Tab-separated table of C-alpha atoms in Angstrom:
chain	number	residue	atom	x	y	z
A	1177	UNK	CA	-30.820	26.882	-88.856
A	1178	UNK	CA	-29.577	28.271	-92.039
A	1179	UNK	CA	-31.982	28.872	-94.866
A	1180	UNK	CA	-30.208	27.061	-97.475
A	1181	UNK	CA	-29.957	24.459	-95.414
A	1182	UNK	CA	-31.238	20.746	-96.382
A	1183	UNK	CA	-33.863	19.102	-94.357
A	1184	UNK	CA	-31.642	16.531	-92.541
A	1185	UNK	CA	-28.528	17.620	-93.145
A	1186	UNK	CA	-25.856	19.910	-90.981
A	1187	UNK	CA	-24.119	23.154	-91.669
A	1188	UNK	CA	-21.356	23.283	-93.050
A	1189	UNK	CA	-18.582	23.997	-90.248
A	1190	UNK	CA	-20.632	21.247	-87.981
A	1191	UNK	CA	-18.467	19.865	-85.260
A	1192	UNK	CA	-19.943	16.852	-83.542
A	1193	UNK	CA	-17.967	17.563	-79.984
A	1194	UNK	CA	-20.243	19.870	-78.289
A	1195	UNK	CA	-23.388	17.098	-78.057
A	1196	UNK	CA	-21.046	14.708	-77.060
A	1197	UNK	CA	-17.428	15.484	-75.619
A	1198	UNK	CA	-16.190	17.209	-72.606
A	1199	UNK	CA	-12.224	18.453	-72.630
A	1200	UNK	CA	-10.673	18.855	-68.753
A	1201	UNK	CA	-7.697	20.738	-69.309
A	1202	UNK	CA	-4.594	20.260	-66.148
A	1203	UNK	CA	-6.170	23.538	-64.645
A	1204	UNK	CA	-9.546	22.376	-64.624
A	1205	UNK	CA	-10.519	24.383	-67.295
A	1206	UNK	CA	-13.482	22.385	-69.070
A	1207	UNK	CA	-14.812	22.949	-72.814
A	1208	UNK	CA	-15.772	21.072	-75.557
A	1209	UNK	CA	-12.555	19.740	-76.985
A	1210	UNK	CA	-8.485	20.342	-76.370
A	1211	UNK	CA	-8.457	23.043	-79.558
A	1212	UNK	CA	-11.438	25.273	-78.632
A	1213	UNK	CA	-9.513	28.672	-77.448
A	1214	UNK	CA	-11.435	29.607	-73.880
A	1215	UNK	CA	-13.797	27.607	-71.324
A	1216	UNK	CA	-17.112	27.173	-70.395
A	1217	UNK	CA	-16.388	26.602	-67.139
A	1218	UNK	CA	-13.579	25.576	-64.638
A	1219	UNK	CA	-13.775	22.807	-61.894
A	1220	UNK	CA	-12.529	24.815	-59.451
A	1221	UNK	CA	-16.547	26.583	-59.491
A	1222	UNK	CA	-18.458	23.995	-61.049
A	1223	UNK	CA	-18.617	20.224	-62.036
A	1224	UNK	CA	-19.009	18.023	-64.652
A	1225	UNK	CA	-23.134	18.197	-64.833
A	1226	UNK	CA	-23.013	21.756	-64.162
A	1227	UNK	CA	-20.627	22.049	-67.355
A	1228	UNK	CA	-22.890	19.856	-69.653
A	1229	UNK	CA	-25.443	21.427	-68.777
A	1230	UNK	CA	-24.452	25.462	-69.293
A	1231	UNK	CA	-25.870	28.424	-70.924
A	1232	UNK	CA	-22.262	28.510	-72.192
A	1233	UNK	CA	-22.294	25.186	-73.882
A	1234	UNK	CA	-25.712	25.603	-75.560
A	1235	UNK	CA	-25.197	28.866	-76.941
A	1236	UNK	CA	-21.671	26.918	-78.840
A	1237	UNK	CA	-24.423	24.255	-80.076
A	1238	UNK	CA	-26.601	26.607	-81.402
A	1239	UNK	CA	-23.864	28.056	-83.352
A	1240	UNK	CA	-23.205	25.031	-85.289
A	1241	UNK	CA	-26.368	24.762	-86.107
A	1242	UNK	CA	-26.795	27.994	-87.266
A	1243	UNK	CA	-23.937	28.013	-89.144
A	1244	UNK	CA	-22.180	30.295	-87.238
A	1245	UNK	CA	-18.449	30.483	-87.269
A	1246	UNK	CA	-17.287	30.781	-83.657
A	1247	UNK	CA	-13.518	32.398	-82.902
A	1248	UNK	CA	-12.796	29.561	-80.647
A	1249	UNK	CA	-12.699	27.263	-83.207
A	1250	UNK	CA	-9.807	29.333	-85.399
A	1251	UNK	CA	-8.016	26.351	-84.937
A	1252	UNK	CA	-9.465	24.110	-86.744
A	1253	UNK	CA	-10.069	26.711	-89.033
A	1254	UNK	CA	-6.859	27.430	-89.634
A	1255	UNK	CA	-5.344	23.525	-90.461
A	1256	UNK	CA	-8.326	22.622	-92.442
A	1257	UNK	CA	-7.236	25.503	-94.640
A	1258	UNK	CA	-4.489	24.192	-95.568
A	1259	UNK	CA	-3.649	20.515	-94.297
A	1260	UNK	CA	-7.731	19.506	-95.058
A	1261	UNK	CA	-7.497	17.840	-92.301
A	1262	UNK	CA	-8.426	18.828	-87.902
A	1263	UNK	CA	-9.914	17.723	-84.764
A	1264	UNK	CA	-13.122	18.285	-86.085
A	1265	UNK	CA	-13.133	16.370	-89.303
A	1266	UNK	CA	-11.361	13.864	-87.185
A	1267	UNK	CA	-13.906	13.624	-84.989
A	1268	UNK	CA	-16.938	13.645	-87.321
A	1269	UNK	CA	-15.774	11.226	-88.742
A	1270	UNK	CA	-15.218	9.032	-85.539
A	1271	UNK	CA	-18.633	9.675	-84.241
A	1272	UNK	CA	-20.109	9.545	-87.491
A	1273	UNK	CA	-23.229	8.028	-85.810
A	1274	UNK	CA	-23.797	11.032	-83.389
A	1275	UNK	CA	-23.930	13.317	-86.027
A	1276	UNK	CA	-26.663	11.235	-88.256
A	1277	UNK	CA	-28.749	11.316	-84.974
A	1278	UNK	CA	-28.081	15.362	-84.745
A	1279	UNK	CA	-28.892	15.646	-88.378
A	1280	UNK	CA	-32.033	13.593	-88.373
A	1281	UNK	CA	-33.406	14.944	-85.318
A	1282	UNK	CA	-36.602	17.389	-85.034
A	1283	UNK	CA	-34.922	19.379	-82.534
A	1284	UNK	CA	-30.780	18.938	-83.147
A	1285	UNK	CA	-30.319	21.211	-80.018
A	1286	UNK	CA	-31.555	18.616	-78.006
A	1287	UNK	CA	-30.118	15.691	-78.979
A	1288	UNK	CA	-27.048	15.870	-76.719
A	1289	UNK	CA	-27.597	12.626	-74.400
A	1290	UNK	CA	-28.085	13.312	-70.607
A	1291	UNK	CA	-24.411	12.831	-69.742
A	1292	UNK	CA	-21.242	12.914	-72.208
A	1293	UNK	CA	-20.229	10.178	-74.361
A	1294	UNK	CA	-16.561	11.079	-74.315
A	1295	UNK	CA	-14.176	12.476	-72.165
A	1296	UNK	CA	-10.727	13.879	-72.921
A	1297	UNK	CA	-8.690	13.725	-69.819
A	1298	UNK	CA	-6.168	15.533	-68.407
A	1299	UNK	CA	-5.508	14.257	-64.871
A	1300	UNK	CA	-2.935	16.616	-64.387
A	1301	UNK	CA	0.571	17.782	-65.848
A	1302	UNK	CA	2.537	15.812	-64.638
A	1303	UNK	CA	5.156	14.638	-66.773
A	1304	UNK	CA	9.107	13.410	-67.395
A	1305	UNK	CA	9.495	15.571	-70.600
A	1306	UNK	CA	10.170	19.495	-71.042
A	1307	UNK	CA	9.945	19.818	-74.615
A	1308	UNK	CA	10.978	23.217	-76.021
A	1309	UNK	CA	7.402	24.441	-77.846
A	1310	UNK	CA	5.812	22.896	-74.729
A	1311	UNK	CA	4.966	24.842	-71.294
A	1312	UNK	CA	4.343	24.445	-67.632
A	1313	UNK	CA	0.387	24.745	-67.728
A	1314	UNK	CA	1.029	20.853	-69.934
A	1315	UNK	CA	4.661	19.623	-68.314
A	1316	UNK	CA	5.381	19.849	-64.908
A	1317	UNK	CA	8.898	19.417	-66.161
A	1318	UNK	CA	8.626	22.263	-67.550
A	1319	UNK	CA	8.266	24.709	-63.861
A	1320	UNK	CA	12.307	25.240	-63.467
A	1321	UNK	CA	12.476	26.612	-66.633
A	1322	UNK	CA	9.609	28.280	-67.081
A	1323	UNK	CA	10.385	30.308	-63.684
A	1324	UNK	CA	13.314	31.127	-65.126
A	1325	UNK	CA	12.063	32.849	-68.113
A	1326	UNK	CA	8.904	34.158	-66.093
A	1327	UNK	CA	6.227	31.621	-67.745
A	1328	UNK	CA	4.416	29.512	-64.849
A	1329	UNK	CA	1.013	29.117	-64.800
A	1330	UNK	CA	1.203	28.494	-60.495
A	1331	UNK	CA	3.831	28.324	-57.359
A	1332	UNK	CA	4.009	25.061	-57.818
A	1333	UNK	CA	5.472	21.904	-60.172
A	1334	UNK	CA	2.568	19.520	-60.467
A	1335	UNK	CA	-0.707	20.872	-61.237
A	1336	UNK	CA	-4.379	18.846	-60.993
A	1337	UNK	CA	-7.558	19.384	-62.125
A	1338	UNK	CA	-9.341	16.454	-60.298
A	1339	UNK	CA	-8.677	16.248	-56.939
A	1340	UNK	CA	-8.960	12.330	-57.195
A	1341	UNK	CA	-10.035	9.731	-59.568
A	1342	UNK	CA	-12.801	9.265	-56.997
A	1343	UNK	CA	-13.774	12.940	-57.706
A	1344	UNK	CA	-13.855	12.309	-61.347
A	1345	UNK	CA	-15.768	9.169	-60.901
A	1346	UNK	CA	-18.024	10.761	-58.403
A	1347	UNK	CA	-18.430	13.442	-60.500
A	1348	UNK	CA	-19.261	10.956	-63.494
A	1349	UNK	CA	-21.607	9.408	-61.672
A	1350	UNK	CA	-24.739	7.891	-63.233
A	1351	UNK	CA	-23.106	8.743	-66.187
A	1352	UNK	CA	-20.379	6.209	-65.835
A	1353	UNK	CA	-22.605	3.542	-67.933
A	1354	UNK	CA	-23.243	6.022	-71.050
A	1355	UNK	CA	-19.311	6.647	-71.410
A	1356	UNK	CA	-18.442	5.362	-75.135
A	1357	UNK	CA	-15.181	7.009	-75.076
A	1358	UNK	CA	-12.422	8.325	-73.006
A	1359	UNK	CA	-9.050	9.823	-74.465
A	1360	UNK	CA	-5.744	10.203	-72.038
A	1361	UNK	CA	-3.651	13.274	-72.465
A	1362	UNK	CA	-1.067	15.123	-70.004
A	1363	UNK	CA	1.270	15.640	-68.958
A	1364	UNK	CA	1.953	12.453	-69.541
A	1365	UNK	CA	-0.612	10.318	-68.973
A	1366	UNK	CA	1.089	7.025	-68.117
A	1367	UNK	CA	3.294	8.483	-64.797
A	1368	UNK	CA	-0.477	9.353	-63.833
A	1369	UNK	CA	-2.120	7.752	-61.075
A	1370	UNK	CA	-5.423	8.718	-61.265
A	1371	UNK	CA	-5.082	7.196	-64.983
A	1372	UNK	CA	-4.354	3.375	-63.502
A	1373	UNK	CA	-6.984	4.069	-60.769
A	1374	UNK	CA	-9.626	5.050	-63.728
A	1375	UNK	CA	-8.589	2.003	-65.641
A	1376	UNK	CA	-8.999	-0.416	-62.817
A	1377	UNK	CA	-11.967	0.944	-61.936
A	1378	UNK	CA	-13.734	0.701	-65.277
A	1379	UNK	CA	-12.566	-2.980	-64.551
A	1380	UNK	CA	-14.096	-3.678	-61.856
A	1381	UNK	CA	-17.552	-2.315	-63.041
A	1382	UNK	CA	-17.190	-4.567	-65.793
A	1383	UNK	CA	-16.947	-1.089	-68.439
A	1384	UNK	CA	-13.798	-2.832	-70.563
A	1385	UNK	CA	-16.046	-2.070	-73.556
A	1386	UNK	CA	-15.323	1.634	-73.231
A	1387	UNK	CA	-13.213	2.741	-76.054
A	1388	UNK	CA	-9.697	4.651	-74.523
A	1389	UNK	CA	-7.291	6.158	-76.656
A	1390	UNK	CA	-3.859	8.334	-75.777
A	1391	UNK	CA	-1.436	10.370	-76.577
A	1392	UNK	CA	1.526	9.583	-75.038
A	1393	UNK	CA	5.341	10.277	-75.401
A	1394	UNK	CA	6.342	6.083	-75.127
A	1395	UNK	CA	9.121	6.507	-72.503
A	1396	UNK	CA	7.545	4.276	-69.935
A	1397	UNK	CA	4.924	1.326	-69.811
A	1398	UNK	CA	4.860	0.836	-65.998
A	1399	UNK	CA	4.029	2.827	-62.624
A	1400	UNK	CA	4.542	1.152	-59.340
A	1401	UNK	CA	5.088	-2.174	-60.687
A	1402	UNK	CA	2.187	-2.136	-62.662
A	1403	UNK	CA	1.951	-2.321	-65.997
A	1404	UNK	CA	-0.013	-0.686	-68.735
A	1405	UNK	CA	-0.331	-3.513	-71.380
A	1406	UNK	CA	-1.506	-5.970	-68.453
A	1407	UNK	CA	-4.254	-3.251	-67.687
A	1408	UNK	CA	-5.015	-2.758	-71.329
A	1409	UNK	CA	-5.113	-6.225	-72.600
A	1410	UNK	CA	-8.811	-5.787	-70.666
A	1411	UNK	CA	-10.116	-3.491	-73.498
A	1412	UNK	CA	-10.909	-4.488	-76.566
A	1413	UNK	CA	-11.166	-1.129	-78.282
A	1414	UNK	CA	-7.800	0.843	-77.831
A	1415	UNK	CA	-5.812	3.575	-79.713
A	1416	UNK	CA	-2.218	4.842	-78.852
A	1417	UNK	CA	-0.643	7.327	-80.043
A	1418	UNK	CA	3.322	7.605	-79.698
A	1419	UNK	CA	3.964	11.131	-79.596
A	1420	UNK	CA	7.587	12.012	-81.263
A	1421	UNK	CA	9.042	14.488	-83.284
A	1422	UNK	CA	12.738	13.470	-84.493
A	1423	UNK	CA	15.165	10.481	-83.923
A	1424	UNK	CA	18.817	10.188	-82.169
A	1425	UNK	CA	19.763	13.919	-80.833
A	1426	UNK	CA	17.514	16.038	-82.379
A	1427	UNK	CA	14.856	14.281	-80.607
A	1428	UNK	CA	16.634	14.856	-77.616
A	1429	UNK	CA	16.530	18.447	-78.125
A	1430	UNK	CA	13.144	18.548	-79.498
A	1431	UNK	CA	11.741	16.901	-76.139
A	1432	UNK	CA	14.117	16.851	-73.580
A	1433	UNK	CA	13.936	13.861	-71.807
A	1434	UNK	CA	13.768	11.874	-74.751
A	1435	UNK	CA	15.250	8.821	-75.456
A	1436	UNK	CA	15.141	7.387	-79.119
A	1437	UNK	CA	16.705	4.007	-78.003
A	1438	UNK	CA	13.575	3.638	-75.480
A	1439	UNK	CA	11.070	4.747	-77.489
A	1440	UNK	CA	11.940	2.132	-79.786
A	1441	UNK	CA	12.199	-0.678	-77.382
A	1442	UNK	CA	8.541	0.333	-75.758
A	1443	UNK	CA	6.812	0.720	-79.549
A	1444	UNK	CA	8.218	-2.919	-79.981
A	1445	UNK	CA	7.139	-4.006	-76.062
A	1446	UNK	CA	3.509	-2.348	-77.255
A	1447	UNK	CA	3.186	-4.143	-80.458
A	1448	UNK	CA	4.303	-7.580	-78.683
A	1449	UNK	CA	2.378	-7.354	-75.863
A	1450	UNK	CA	-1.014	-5.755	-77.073
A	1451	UNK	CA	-1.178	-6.781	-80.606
A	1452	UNK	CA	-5.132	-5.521	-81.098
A	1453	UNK	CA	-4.049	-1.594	-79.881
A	1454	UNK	CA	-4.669	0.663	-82.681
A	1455	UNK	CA	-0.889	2.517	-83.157
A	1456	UNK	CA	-0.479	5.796	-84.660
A	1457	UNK	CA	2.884	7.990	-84.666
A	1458	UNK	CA	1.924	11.546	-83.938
A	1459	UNK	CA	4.229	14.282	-85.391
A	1460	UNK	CA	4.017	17.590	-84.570
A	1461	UNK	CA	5.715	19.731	-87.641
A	1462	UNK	CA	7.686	22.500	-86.407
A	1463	UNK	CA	10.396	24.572	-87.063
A	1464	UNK	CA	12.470	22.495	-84.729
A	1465	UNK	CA	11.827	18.892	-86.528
A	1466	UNK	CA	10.891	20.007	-90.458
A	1467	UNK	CA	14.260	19.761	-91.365
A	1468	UNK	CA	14.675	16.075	-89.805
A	1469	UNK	CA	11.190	15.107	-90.580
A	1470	UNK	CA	12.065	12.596	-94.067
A	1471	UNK	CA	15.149	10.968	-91.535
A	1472	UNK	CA	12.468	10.664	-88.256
A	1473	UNK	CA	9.828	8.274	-90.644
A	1474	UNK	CA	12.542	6.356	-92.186
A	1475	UNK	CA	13.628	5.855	-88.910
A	1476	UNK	CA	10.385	4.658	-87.689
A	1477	UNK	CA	9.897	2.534	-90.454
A	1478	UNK	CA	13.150	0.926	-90.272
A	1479	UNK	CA	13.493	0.499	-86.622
A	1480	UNK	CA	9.663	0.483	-85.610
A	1481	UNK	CA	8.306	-1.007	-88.050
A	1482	UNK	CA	6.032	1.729	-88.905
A	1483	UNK	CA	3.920	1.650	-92.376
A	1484	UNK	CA	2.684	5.044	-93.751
A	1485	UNK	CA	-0.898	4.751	-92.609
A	1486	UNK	CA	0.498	4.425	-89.030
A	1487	UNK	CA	1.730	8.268	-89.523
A	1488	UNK	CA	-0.395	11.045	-88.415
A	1489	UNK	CA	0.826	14.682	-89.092
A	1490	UNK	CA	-0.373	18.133	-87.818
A	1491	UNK	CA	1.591	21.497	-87.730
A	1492	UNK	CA	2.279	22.829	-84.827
A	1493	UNK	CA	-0.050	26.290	-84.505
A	1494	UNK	CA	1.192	27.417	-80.458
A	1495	UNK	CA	3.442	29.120	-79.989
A	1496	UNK	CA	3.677	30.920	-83.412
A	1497	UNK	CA	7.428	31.417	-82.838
A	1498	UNK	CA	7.562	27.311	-83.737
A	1499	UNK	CA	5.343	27.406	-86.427
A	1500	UNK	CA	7.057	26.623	-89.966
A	1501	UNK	CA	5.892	29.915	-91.188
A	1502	UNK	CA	8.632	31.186	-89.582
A	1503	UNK	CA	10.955	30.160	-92.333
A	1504	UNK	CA	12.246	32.668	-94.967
A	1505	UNK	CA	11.220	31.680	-98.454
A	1506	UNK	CA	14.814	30.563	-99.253
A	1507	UNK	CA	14.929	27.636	-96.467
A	1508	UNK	CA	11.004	27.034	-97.780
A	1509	UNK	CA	12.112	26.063	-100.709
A	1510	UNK	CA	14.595	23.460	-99.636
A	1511	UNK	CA	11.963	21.960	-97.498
A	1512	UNK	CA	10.215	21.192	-100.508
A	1513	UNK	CA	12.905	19.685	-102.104
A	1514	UNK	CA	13.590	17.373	-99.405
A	1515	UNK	CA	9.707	16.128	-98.824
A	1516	UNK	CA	9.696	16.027	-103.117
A	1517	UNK	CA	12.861	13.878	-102.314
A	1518	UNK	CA	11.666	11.649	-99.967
A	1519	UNK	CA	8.009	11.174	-101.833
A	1520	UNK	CA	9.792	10.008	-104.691
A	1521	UNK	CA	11.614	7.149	-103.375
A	1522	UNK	CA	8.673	5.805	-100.866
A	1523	UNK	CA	7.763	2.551	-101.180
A	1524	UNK	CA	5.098	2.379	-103.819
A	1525	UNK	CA	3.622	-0.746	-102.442
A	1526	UNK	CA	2.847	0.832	-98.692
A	1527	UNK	CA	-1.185	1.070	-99.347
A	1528	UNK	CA	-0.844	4.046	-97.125
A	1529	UNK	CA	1.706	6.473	-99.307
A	1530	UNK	CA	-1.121	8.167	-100.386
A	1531	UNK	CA	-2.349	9.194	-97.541
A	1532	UNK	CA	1.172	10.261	-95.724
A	1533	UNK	CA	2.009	11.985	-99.347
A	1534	UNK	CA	-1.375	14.079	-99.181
A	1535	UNK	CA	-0.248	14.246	-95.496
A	1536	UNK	CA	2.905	15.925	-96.378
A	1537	UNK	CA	1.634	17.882	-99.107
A	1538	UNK	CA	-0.807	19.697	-96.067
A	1539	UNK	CA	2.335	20.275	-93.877
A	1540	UNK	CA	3.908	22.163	-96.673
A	1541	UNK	CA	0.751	24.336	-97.738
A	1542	UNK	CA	0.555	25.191	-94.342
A	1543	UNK	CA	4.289	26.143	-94.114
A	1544	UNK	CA	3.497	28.312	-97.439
A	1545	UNK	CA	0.124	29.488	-96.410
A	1546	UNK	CA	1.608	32.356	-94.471
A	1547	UNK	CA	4.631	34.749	-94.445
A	1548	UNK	CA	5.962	34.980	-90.621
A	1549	UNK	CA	9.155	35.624	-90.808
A	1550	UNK	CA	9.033	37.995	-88.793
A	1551	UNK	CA	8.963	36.154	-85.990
A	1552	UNK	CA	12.432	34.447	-86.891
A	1553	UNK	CA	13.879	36.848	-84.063
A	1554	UNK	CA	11.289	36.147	-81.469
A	1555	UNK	CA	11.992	31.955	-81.883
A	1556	UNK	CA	16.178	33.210	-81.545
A	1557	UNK	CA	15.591	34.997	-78.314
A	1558	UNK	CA	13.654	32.367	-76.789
A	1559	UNK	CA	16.531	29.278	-78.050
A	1560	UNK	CA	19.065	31.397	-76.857
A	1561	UNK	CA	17.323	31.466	-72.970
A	1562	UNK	CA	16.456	27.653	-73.739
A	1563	UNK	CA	19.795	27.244	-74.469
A	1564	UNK	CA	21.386	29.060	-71.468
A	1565	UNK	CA	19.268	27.226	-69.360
A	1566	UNK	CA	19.621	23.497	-70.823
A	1567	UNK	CA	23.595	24.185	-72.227
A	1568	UNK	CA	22.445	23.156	-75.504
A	1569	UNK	CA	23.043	25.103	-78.773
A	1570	UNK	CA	20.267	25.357	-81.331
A	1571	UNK	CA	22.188	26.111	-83.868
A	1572	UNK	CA	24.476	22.685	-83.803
A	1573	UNK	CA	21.451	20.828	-83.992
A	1574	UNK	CA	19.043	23.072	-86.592
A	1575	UNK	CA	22.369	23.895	-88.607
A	1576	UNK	CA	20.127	25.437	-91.643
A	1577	UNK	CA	18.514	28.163	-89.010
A	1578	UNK	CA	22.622	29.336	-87.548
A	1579	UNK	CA	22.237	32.185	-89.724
A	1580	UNK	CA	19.188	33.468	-88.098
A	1581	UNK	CA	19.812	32.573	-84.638
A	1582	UNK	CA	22.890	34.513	-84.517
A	1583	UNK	CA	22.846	37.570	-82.166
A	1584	UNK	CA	19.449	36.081	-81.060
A	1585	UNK	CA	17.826	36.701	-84.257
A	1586	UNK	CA	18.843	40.649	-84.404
A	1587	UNK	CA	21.093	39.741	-87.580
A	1588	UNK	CA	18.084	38.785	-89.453
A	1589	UNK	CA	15.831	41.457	-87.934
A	1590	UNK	CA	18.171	44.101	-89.350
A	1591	UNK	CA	18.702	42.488	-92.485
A	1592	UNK	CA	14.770	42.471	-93.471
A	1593	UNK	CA	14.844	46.127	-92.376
A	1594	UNK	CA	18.254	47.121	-95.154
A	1595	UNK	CA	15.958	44.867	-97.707
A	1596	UNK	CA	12.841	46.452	-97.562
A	1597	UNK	CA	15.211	49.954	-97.520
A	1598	UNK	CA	16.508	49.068	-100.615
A	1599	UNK	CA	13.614	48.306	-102.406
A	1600	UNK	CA	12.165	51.748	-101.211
A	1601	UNK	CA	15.192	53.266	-102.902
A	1602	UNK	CA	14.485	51.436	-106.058
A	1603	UNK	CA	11.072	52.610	-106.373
């Protein structure tokens, strides 16, 4: 432990996830959460128990404790710099109890229970979306395309990481009654059927008190006649999040497959049906949607009846080509005139504009936090295969970026090159 460190207290950096969360990525990849950049193991050599209990997961532990920063952890890192804001504050916060217990105990790198206390699932990747800064390894979607452009992650479409919700459950085992919380990702979680077979089995053993949560994109509330808001009326304790980036047909370029007239109609379903599930409109800010971001929440307030504490905003970090430090300081700046824009004429009575304008004010220092322009070219090669492949055109729908997606990006390229020329001549 760190010297300066107070009796009872954690380091700063501390990230609750490693005592308490494992992360089972489509491949069967398994570490401590979705951001952490490697594994600790992989279910195709080891299990659950095997994973928990690792060399590899200690030594991360110890880390924290020590103060340590790890490279894996970059991104977190990297929002907190500038948006204040990540997975693990997030999730400090949410297992605020957890860490007390860590902080207060005489040996912190024991006080990981016997088995997990959270799970973040992904089943598989199976899903009905391809969205452009998305991939095969997280859409199966995505497998035509991504052959095309020579980015698979296997020969095949659909890839698993269980082999069955029995496995998981097997795998679980006397675990099963310690489980405080389990969180639903994809893919798309709701096609999944291991994700209706977990959720009737936690039925059955009479575990409704286990708190679930998702991320999911909204464009269906069914599978094989059954539906999720009869299944989730069971559970008490229950977060959604309705993954979407823009409205009308920039959201269908964004995420193809998307449907803003759906969406809409299952938000509403959602909020009729289970009135107690904790909503939350996740945004990813990217190049692709920054532009459209003030229209896409006045469109969810208007036609979803969203207030600003329902918002939740994060900048997209992978792949860097999408990030919104792509953008030459000229189209910057008019990003900040349009969120100064909108801030100005929110609704001053929404007990959340506070939060979404401190929300906002992180997605633009972490637009400004870095010059990477230079990847402006990169982003126009990749849209222009996109758009070969999906005959769709970019430009018609990001109108302010037609300058540098011209001649897939080699316009711009060149002119950055005669600029810096000229400003050798000056010298």
């Amino acid at each position: 432990m760190i010297d300066d460190q107070a009796e009872g207290e954690l380091p700063e950096g501390f990230c609750v996830l490693p005592w308490i969360n494992l992360h089972v990525a489509t491949t069967g990849a398994i570490s401590p959460c979705c951001e952490f950049g490697g594994e600790i193991a992989n279910l195709s050599a080891s299990t659950l128990s095997d994973a928990w209990r690792s060399d590899e997961l200690a030594a991360i532990r110890k880390a924290f404790i020590d103060g340590v920063p790890l490279k894996a952890c970059d991104k977190c890192v990297d929002r907190e710099r500038s948006e204040g804001n990540s997975l693990r504050l997030n999730s400090n916060r949410q297992f605020a109890d957890w860490g007390e217990a860590i902080a207060a105990a005489d040996a912190p790198l024991e006080a990981a229970p016997e088995h997990p206390a959270a799970f973040d699932l992904r089943f598989s990747n199976l899903c009905n979306f391809k969205c452009r800064s998305c991939w095969h390894g997280a859409s199966s979607k995505w497998y035509a395309d991504g052959r095309a452009i020579g980015v698979t992650l296997s020969d095949r479409a659909e890839i698993s990481s269980f082999e069955s919700v029995d496995d998981f459950i097997g795998q679980v085992g006397p675990g099963l009654p310690q489980v405080e919380h389990i969180y639903f990702a994809g893919g798309e979680p709701l096609m999944m059927p291991e994700h209706y077979a977990l959720l009737e089995r936690l039925i059955a053993l009479g575990r409704t008190d286990v708190r679930i949560s998702y991320n999911t994109n909204m464009s269906r509330t069914s599978f094989r006649g059954q539906s999720v808001f009869d299944l989730w009326k069971h559970f008490p304790n229950i977060d959604v999040t309705a993954s979407v980036d823009a409205a009308g047909t920039l959201g269908e370029m964004v995420r193809s497959g998307f449907r803003w007239e759906t969406f809409v109609a299952n938000v509403r379903s959602l909020r009729e049906n289970v009135p107690h599930a904790g909503l939350t409109f996740g945004i990813t800010v990217s190049v692709l949607n920054i532009f459209g971001l003030p229209a896409l929440l006045d469109a969810l307030g208007r036609e979803c009846d969203a207030s600003c504490d329902e918002f939740f905003l994060h900048s997209l970090q992978d792949p860097p080509q999408y990030r919104t430090q792509i953008l030459p300081a000229s189209l910057k700046r008019s990003v900040s005139e349009n969120f100064a824009e909108y801030m100005d004429r929110m609704d001053v009575n929404d007990p959340g504009r506070d939060r979404l304008r401190d929300q906002l004010s992180g997605i633009l220092r972490y637009m400004n936090a870095e010059d990477l322009s230079h990847l402006l070219p990169r982003f126009a090669r990749v849209s222009g295969k996109l758009d070969a492949l999906r005959r769709e055109e970019t430009s018609a729908y990001l109108p302010e970026l037609a300058p540098y997606l011209a001649f897939g990006g080699r316009r711009y390229a060149l002119g950055k090159k005669l600029v810096r020329l000229f400003r050798l001549i000056g010298r």
